[in-house]
Coordinates of C-alpha atoms in Angstrom, one line a residue:
X53 CA -9.4 -42.6 70.7
X54 CA -8.9 -39.0 69.8
X55 CA -5.2 -37.9 70.3
X56 CA -5.2 -34.1 70.7
X57 CA -1.4 -33.9 70.7
X58 CA -1.2 -35.8 67.5
X59 CA -3.8 -33.6 65.8
X60 CA -2.1 -30.5 67.0
X61 CA 1.2 -31.6 65.6
X62 CA -0.4 -32.5 62.3
X63 CA -2.1 -29.1 62.0
X64 CA 1.1 -27.2 63.1
X65 CA 3.0 -29.1 60.4
X66 CA 0.5 -28.2 57.7
X67 CA 0.1 -24.6 58.8
X68 CA 3.9 -24.1 59.0
X69 CA 3.9 -24.1 55.2
X70 CA 0.5 -22.8 54.4
X71 CA 1.1 -21.9 50.8
X72 CA 2.8 -25.1 49.9
X73 CA 0.1 -27.1 51.7
X74 CA -2.6 -25.3 49.8
X75 CA -1.0 -25.8 46.4
X76 CA -0.3 -29.4 47.2
X77 CA -3.9 -30.0 48.2
X78 CA -5.2 -28.2 45.1
X79 CA -4.0 -31.0 42.9
X80 CA -6.3 -33.5 44.7
X81 CA -9.1 -30.9 44.9
X82 CA -9.0 -30.4 41.2
X83 CA -8.7 -34.1 40.5
X84 CA -11.8 -35.1 42.5
X85 CA -13.7 -32.1 41.1
X86 CA -13.0 -33.1 37.5
X87 CA -13.9 -36.7 38.3
X88 CA -17.2 -35.6 39.9
X89 CA -18.1 -33.3 37.1
X90 CA -17.2 -35.8 34.4
X91 CA -19.2 -38.6 36.0
X92 CA -22.2 -36.2 36.4
X93 CA -21.9 -35.1 32.7
X94 CA -21.7 -38.8 31.6
X95 CA -24.9 -39.5 33.6
X96 CA -26.6 -36.4 32.0
X97 CA -25.8 -37.6 28.5
X98 CA -26.9 -41.1 29.4
X99 CA -30.2 -39.9 30.8
X100 CA -30.7 -37.5 27.8
X101 CA -30.1 -40.0 25.0
X102 CA -29.4 -43.6 26.0
X103 CA -31.9 -43.6 28.8
X104 CA -34.8 -42.9 26.5
X105 CA -33.4 -45.2 23.8
X106 CA -33.3 -48.1 26.2
X107 CA -37.0 -47.6 26.9
X108 CA -37.9 -48.4 23.3
X109 CA -38.9 -52.0 22.2
X110 CA -35.5 -53.5 21.5
X111 CA -36.8 -56.5 19.6
X112 CA -38.0 -54.3 16.8
X113 CA -37.3 -54.1 13.1
X114 CA -38.1 -51.0 11.0
X115 CA -39.0 -51.6 7.4
X116 CA -38.6 -48.6 5.1
X117 CA -39.1 -48.9 1.3
X118 CA -36.4 -47.3 -0.9
X119 CA -35.9 -47.1 -4.7
X120 CA -34.9 -50.4 -6.3
X121 CA -31.4 -50.8 -7.6
X122 CA -31.9 -54.0 -9.7
X123 CA -34.3 -54.9 -12.5
X124 CA -36.5 -57.9 -11.8
X125 CA -39.6 -59.6 -13.3
X126 CA -39.7 -57.3 -16.3
X127 CA -39.6 -54.2 -14.1
X128 CA -36.8 -51.7 -14.4
X129 CA -34.4 -50.5 -11.8
X130 CA -34.7 -47.2 -9.9
X131 CA -38.4 -48.0 -9.3
X132 CA -40.3 -46.3 -6.4
X133 CA -42.6 -48.6 -4.5
X134 CA -44.5 -48.6 -1.2
X135 CA -45.6 -51.2 1.3
X136 CA -49.3 -51.8 1.8
X137 CA -51.8 -53.4 4.2
X138 CA -51.2 -56.8 2.5
X139 CA -47.7 -56.8 3.8
X140 CA -49.0 -56.3 7.3
X141 CA -51.5 -59.1 7.0
X142 CA -49.0 -61.6 5.6
X143 CA -46.3 -60.7 8.1
X144 CA -48.9 -61.2 10.9
X145 CA -49.7 -64.7 9.5
X146 CA -46.0 -65.7 8.8
X147 CA -44.8 -64.6 12.3
X148 CA -47.8 -66.1 14.2
X149 CA -46.8 -67.0 17.7
X150 CA -43.6 -64.9 17.5
X151 CA -45.2 -61.5 16.8
X152 CA -45.9 -59.0 19.6
X153 CA -47.4 -56.4 17.3
X154 CA -47.0 -54.5 14.1
X155 CA -47.4 -50.8 13.7
X156 CA -47.5 -48.7 10.5
X157 CA -47.1 -45.1 9.5
X158 CA -48.1 -43.3 6.4
X159 CA -47.2 -39.7 5.6
X160 CA -49.6 -37.3 3.9
X161 CA -46.9 -34.6 3.8
X162 CA -47.8 -31.0 4.7
X163 CA -51.4 -30.0 4.6
X164 CA -53.2 -26.7 5.1
X165 CA -54.9 -26.8 8.6
X166 CA -57.5 -24.2 9.4
X167 CA -59.3 -23.2 12.5
X168 CA -61.4 -20.1 12.3
X169 CA -59.5 -17.5 10.4
X170 CA -56.1 -19.1 11.1
X171 CA -54.4 -21.3 8.6
X172 CA -51.1 -23.1 9.1
X173 CA -49.3 -26.0 7.4
X174 CA -48.5 -29.1 9.4
X175 CA -47.3 -32.6 8.6
X176 CA -50.1 -35.1 8.6
X177 CA -49.6 -38.8 9.1
X178 CA -51.7 -41.9 9.5
X179 CA -50.8 -44.2 12.4
X180 CA -52.1 -47.3 14.1
X181 CA -53.0 -47.6 17.9
X182 CA -49.7 -49.5 18.5
X183 CA -47.7 -46.5 17.3
X184 CA -48.0 -45.0 20.7
X185 CA -45.1 -46.4 22.8
X186 CA -43.1 -47.5 19.8
X187 CA -41.3 -44.1 19.8
X188 CA -40.4 -41.7 22.7
X189 CA -43.7 -39.7 23.0
X190 CA -46.1 -38.6 25.7
X191 CA -49.8 -38.1 25.6
X192 CA -50.6 -34.8 27.2
X193 CA -54.4 -34.9 27.2
X194 CA -57.3 -36.9 25.9
X195 CA -56.7 -40.3 24.3
X196 CA -54.8 -41.9 21.5
X197 CA -56.2 -43.6 18.4
X198 CA -57.9 -46.9 19.1
X199 CA -59.1 -49.9 17.1
X200 CA -62.6 -48.6 16.8
X201 CA -61.3 -45.4 15.1
X202 CA -59.5 -47.7 12.6
X203 CA -62.4 -50.0 11.9
X204 CA -65.0 -47.2 11.4
X205 CA -62.6 -44.8 9.7
X206 CA -63.4 -42.1 12.2
X207 CA -62.5 -38.5 11.4
X208 CA -60.5 -37.9 14.6
X209 CA -57.0 -36.7 15.2
X210 CA -54.2 -36.3 17.7
X211 CA -52.5 -33.0 17.5
X212 CA -48.9 -32.1 18.6
X213 CA -48.2 -29.7 21.5
X214 CA -46.9 -27.0 19.1
X215 CA -49.9 -27.4 16.8
X216 CA -52.3 -27.0 19.8
X217 CA -50.5 -23.9 21.0
X218 CA -50.6 -22.2 17.5
X219 CA -54.2 -23.2 16.7
X220 CA -55.9 -22.9 20.1
X221 CA -53.7 -20.8 22.3
X222 CA -55.2 -20.9 25.7
X223 CA -58.4 -22.6 24.5
X224 CA -59.2 -26.3 25.1
X225 CA -58.5 -28.3 22.0
X226 CA -60.2 -31.5 23.0
X227 CA -63.5 -31.9 21.3
X228 CA -62.9 -29.0 18.9
X229 CA -62.8 -29.5 15.1
X230 CA -60.2 -28.4 12.6
X231 CA -60.2 -28.3 8.8
X232 CA -57.3 -30.4 7.4
X233 CA -57.3 -29.6 3.7
X234 CA -61.1 -29.9 3.5
X235 CA -61.4 -32.8 6.0
X236 CA -63.2 -31.9 9.2
X237 CA -61.5 -33.7 12.1
X238 CA -62.3 -33.8 15.8
X239 CA -59.4 -33.4 18.2
X240 CA -59.3 -36.3 20.7
X241 CA -55.8 -35.9 22.2
X242 CA -52.6 -33.8 22.3
X243 CA -49.2 -35.3 22.3
X244 CA -45.5 -34.4 22.3
X245 CA -42.2 -35.9 21.4
X246 CA -39.9 -36.6 24.4
X247 CA -36.7 -37.2 22.4
X248 CA -36.2 -35.5 19.1
X249 CA -32.9 -37.3 18.6
X250 CA -34.9 -40.4 17.6
X251 CA -36.5 -39.4 14.2
X252 CA -38.3 -41.4 11.6
X253 CA -39.3 -38.3 9.7
X254 CA -42.2 -37.5 12.0
X255 CA -42.0 -35.2 15.0
X256 CA -45.3 -35.7 16.7
X257 CA -45.0 -32.3 18.6
X258 CA -45.2 -30.6 15.2
X259 CA -47.7 -32.9 13.5
X260 CA -51.3 -34.1 13.2
X261 CA -51.9 -37.9 13.6
X262 CA -55.0 -39.6 12.1
X263 CA -56.1 -43.2 12.2
X264 CA -54.2 -45.0 9.4
X265 CA -57.3 -46.1 7.6
X266 CA -58.8 -42.6 7.8
X267 CA -55.7 -41.1 6.4
X268 CA -55.5 -43.6 3.5
X269 CA -59.1 -42.9 2.5
X270 CA -59.0 -39.2 3.0
X271 CA -55.9 -38.5 1.0
X272 CA -56.3 -41.2 -1.7
X273 CA -53.4 -43.3 -0.5
X274 CA -55.2 -46.6 -1.1
X275 CA -53.5 -49.2 1.2
X276 CA -50.1 -47.4 1.2
X277 CA -47.7 -47.7 4.1
X278 CA -44.5 -45.7 4.3
X279 CA -42.9 -47.2 7.4
X280 CA -43.7 -50.5 9.1
X281 CA -42.3 -51.5 12.6
X282 CA -42.3 -55.2 13.4
X283 CA -42.0 -56.0 17.1
X284 CA -41.4 -59.6 18.0
X285 CA -41.6 -61.4 21.4
X286 CA -38.5 -61.5 23.5
X287 CA -38.2 -65.2 22.9
X288 CA -37.8 -64.6 19.1
X289 CA -34.8 -62.4 18.4
X290 CA -35.6 -60.2 15.5
X291 CA -32.2 -60.6 13.9
X292 CA -33.0 -64.3 13.3
X293 CA -36.1 -63.4 11.3
X294 CA -34.9 -60.3 9.5
X295 CA -34.1 -62.2 6.3
X296 CA -37.5 -64.0 6.3
X297 CA -39.3 -60.7 6.8
X298 CA -37.3 -58.9 4.1
X299 CA -37.8 -61.8 1.6
X300 CA -41.6 -61.9 2.2
X301 CA -42.0 -58.1 1.6
X302 CA -39.8 -58.1 -1.5
X303 CA -41.7 -61.1 -3.0
X304 CA -45.0 -59.2 -2.6
X305 CA -43.7 -56.3 -4.6
X306 CA -41.7 -58.2 -7.3
X307 CA -38.3 -56.9 -6.0
X308 CA -35.1 -58.9 -6.7
X309 CA -34.3 -60.9 -3.6
X310 CA -30.7 -59.7 -3.6
X311 CA -31.5 -56.1 -4.1
X312 CA -29.4 -54.4 -1.3
X313 CA -31.1 -51.0 -1.3
X314 CA -34.8 -51.6 -2.1
X315 CA -35.8 -52.3 1.5
X316 CA -34.0 -50.5 4.3
X317 CA -34.2 -52.6 7.5
X318 CA -33.1 -51.1 10.9
X319 CA -32.7 -53.4 13.8
X320 CA -33.6 -51.3 16.8
X321 CA -32.0 -53.7 19.2
X322 CA -28.6 -53.2 17.5
X323 CA -29.1 -49.4 17.6
X324 CA -29.9 -49.6 21.3
X325 CA -26.8 -51.9 22.0
X326 CA -24.7 -49.4 20.1
X327 CA -25.9 -46.6 22.3
X328 CA -25.3 -48.7 25.5
X329 CA -21.8 -49.7 24.4
X330 CA -21.0 -46.1 23.4
X331 CA -21.9 -44.8 26.9
X332 CA -20.2 -47.7 28.6
X333 CA -17.0 -46.7 26.8
X334 CA -17.6 -43.1 27.6
X335 CA -18.0 -43.9 31.3
X336 CA -14.7 -46.0 31.2
X337 CA -13.0 -43.0 29.6
X338 CA -14.4 -40.7 32.2
X339 CA -13.0 -42.8 35.0
X340 CA -9.6 -43.1 33.3
X341 CA -9.3 -39.4 32.9
X342 CA -10.7 -38.5 36.3
X343 CA -8.6 -41.1 38.2
X344 CA -5.5 -40.0 36.2
X345 CA -6.0 -36.4 37.2
X346 CA -6.6 -37.6 40.8
X347 CA -3.4 -39.8 40.7
X348 CA -1.4 -36.8 39.6
X349 CA -2.6 -34.9 42.7
X350 CA -1.7 -37.8 45.0
X351 CA 1.7 -38.1 43.5
X352 CA 2.2 -34.4 44.2
X353 CA 1.2 -34.9 47.8
X354 CA 3.6 -37.8 48.1
X355 CA 6.5 -35.8 46.7
X356 CA 5.7 -32.8 48.9
X357 CA 5.6 -35.1 52.0
X358 CA 9.1 -36.5 51.0
X359 CA 10.4 -32.9 50.9
X360 CA 8.7 -32.3 54.3
X361 CA 10.4 -35.3 55.8
X362 CA 13.7 -34.2 54.5
X363 CA 13.2 -30.7 56.0
X364 CA 12.3 -32.3 59.3
X365 CA 15.2 -34.7 59.6
X366 CA 16.6 -33.2 62.8
X367 CA 13.1 -33.0 64.4
X368 CA 12.5 -36.6 63.6
X369 CA 16.0 -37.6 64.9
X370 CA 15.4 -35.8 68.2
X371 CA 12.1 -37.5 68.6
X372 CA 13.6 -40.9 67.9
X373 CA 16.4 -40.1 70.4
X374 CA 13.9 -39.2 73.1
X375 CA 12.2 -42.6 72.6
X376 CA 9.4 -42.0 70.1
X377 CA 8.2 -45.3 68.7
X378 CA 8.5 -46.0 65.0
X379 CA 4.7 -46.4 64.9
X380 CA 4.2 -42.9 66.2
X381 CA 6.4 -41.4 63.5
X382 CA 4.8 -43.5 60.8
X383 CA 1.3 -42.6 61.9
X384 CA 2.0 -38.8 62.0
X385 CA 3.4 -38.7 58.5
X386 CA 0.6 -40.8 57.0
X387 CA -2.0 -38.8 58.9
X388 CA -0.7 -35.5 57.5
X389 CA -1.0 -36.9 54.0
X390 CA -4.4 -38.3 54.7
X391 CA -5.7 -35.0 56.2
X392 CA -4.5 -33.0 53.2
X393 CA -6.0 -35.5 50.8
X394 CA -9.3 -36.0 52.6
X395 CA -9.9 -32.2 53.1
X396 CA -9.1 -31.3 49.5
X397 CA -11.0 -34.3 48.1
X398 CA -14.1 -33.6 50.2
X399 CA -14.1 -30.0 49.2
X400 CA -13.7 -30.9 45.5
X401 CA -16.6 -33.5 45.7
X402 CA -18.9 -31.0 47.4
X403 CA -18.2 -28.3 44.8
X404 CA -18.7 -30.7 42.0
X405 CA -22.0 -31.9 43.3
X406 CA -23.1 -28.3 43.8
X407 CA -22.1 -27.3 40.3
X408 CA -24.1 -30.3 38.9
X409 CA -27.1 -29.3 41.0
X410 CA -27.0 -25.8 39.4
X411 CA -26.6 -27.3 36.0
X412 CA -29.5 -29.7 36.6
X413 CA -31.7 -26.8 37.5
X414 CA -30.8 -25.0 34.3
X415 CA -31.4 -28.1 32.2
X416 CA -34.8 -28.7 33.7
X417 CA -36.0 -25.6 32.0
X418 CA -35.3 -27.1 28.6
X419 CA -38.1 -29.7 28.8
X420 CA -38.0 -33.4 27.7
X421 CA -36.2 -32.9 24.4
X422 CA -32.7 -32.1 25.9
X423 CA -29.9 -34.4 24.9
X424 CA -28.4 -33.6 28.3
X425 CA -30.7 -34.0 31.3
X426 CA -30.5 -34.6 35.1
X427 CA -26.7 -34.7 35.6
X428 CA -25.8 -36.2 38.9
X429 CA -23.3 -38.5 40.8
X430 CA -24.9 -41.7 42.1
X431 CA -24.5 -42.1 45.9
X432 CA -22.4 -45.3 45.8
X433 CA -20.2 -43.7 43.1
X434 CA -19.5 -40.8 45.4
X435 CA -18.7 -43.3 48.3
X436 CA -16.4 -45.2 46.0
X437 CA -14.6 -42.0 45.0
X438 CA -14.1 -41.0 48.6
X439 CA -12.8 -44.5 49.4
X440 CA -10.3 -44.3 46.6
X441 CA -9.4 -40.9 47.8
X442 CA -8.7 -42.1 51.4
X443 CA -6.7 -45.1 50.2
X444 CA -4.8 -42.9 47.9
X445 CA -4.0 -40.5 50.7
X446 CA -2.7 -43.3 52.9
X447 CA -0.6 -44.7 50.0
X448 CA 0.7 -41.2 49.2
X449 CA 2.0 -40.9 52.8
X450 CA 3.4 -44.4 53.0
X451 CA 6.6 -43.8 51.1
X452 CA 7.5 -40.6 53.0
X453 CA 6.7 -42.3 56.3
X454 CA 9.0 -45.2 55.4
X455 CA 11.7 -42.7 54.5
X456 CA 11.2 -41.1 58.0
X457 CA 11.6 -44.5 59.7
X458 CA 15.0 -45.0 58.0
X459 CA 16.4 -41.9 59.6
X460 CA 18.9 -42.8 62.3
X461 CA 18.8 -40.6 65.4
X462 CA 22.6 -40.0 65.4
X463 CA 22.7 -39.1 61.7
X464 CA 19.7 -36.8 62.1
X465 CA 21.3 -34.9 64.9
X466 CA 24.4 -34.3 62.8
X467 CA 22.2 -32.9 59.9
X468 CA 22.5 -29.1 59.4

């Protein structure tokens, strides 16, 4: 039931020392504001980097040829070598039943690309149909490379968003042809990278993608493959077969089995786990810092309430002498603490959410390549923060309230 007399007393007590009450509440206000902003910032970083990383195939192994560091089978060290189509075929056979798919990439470096009187240089790469979805990217229009393109060595291409803007401007690129260093290719799709922090040496927004077989023939690459990605089924953890995969590829190219640098292998699952653990640790740190700041504010309120009780010794003594029950005194002191805490905390939470909303609007203009996107505070996190705040406010008032109950009426009346 609403007790108007109690609330009037609480408000009068708070307003009696306006400046002190304001400065006391500011500690809690600042603590909850920092906690809200830090949580929102953590979510923004998580969405910008880890969120997109977690969408990648986790059971994936990247294979990247490097220079050899050991002589073997009559071949010297520091030898440059490349993977080829045979590796893909043999890996497919060896991993039968465990393999989800294999996708390959081959780079043709920068090529002169001409449309009409315009000539630019763009990176050209050959890819397989499975390449789409293996990295953070989005098809903007048209279609991606398919199996028929691969089999028939079709002269088609996918162009990046930046390439389309430079070559075509406001014109429609789909169905148009471009001259890529003498090869006439038909544009069948446009694409963009959605997270430039994940890089294999190819930013599709700035590149031109061809069917792998077309690229190999057009640029005299034979069966060369620069990067191979092996994606296994979830029931077959890639780390259990990493050694087998590496051994098979090294054997095909007469590389010493113990050569530590000839074949770089990157376990994408381990990289994803690293990101997840990093942001889990970051979130824990955010809560520690935020709650520490909030705790400092609550301690400030508790100390000020102790001072207030000391200043009101005679008033409390008179009320006790007139028959005020201990519960009434206890409730008033704790409610004063709770009102200060709740009002300051709610104001800090609202301001923090408002600032994050402004920041979210600013970040949305940066597109999909931002490392910091959509900062916000989850609903249940906000509820948990307010719950902690209310409990903290009650605890902050408990000690001063207990101190008030220990005041004897006769002693309080003698107090000057």
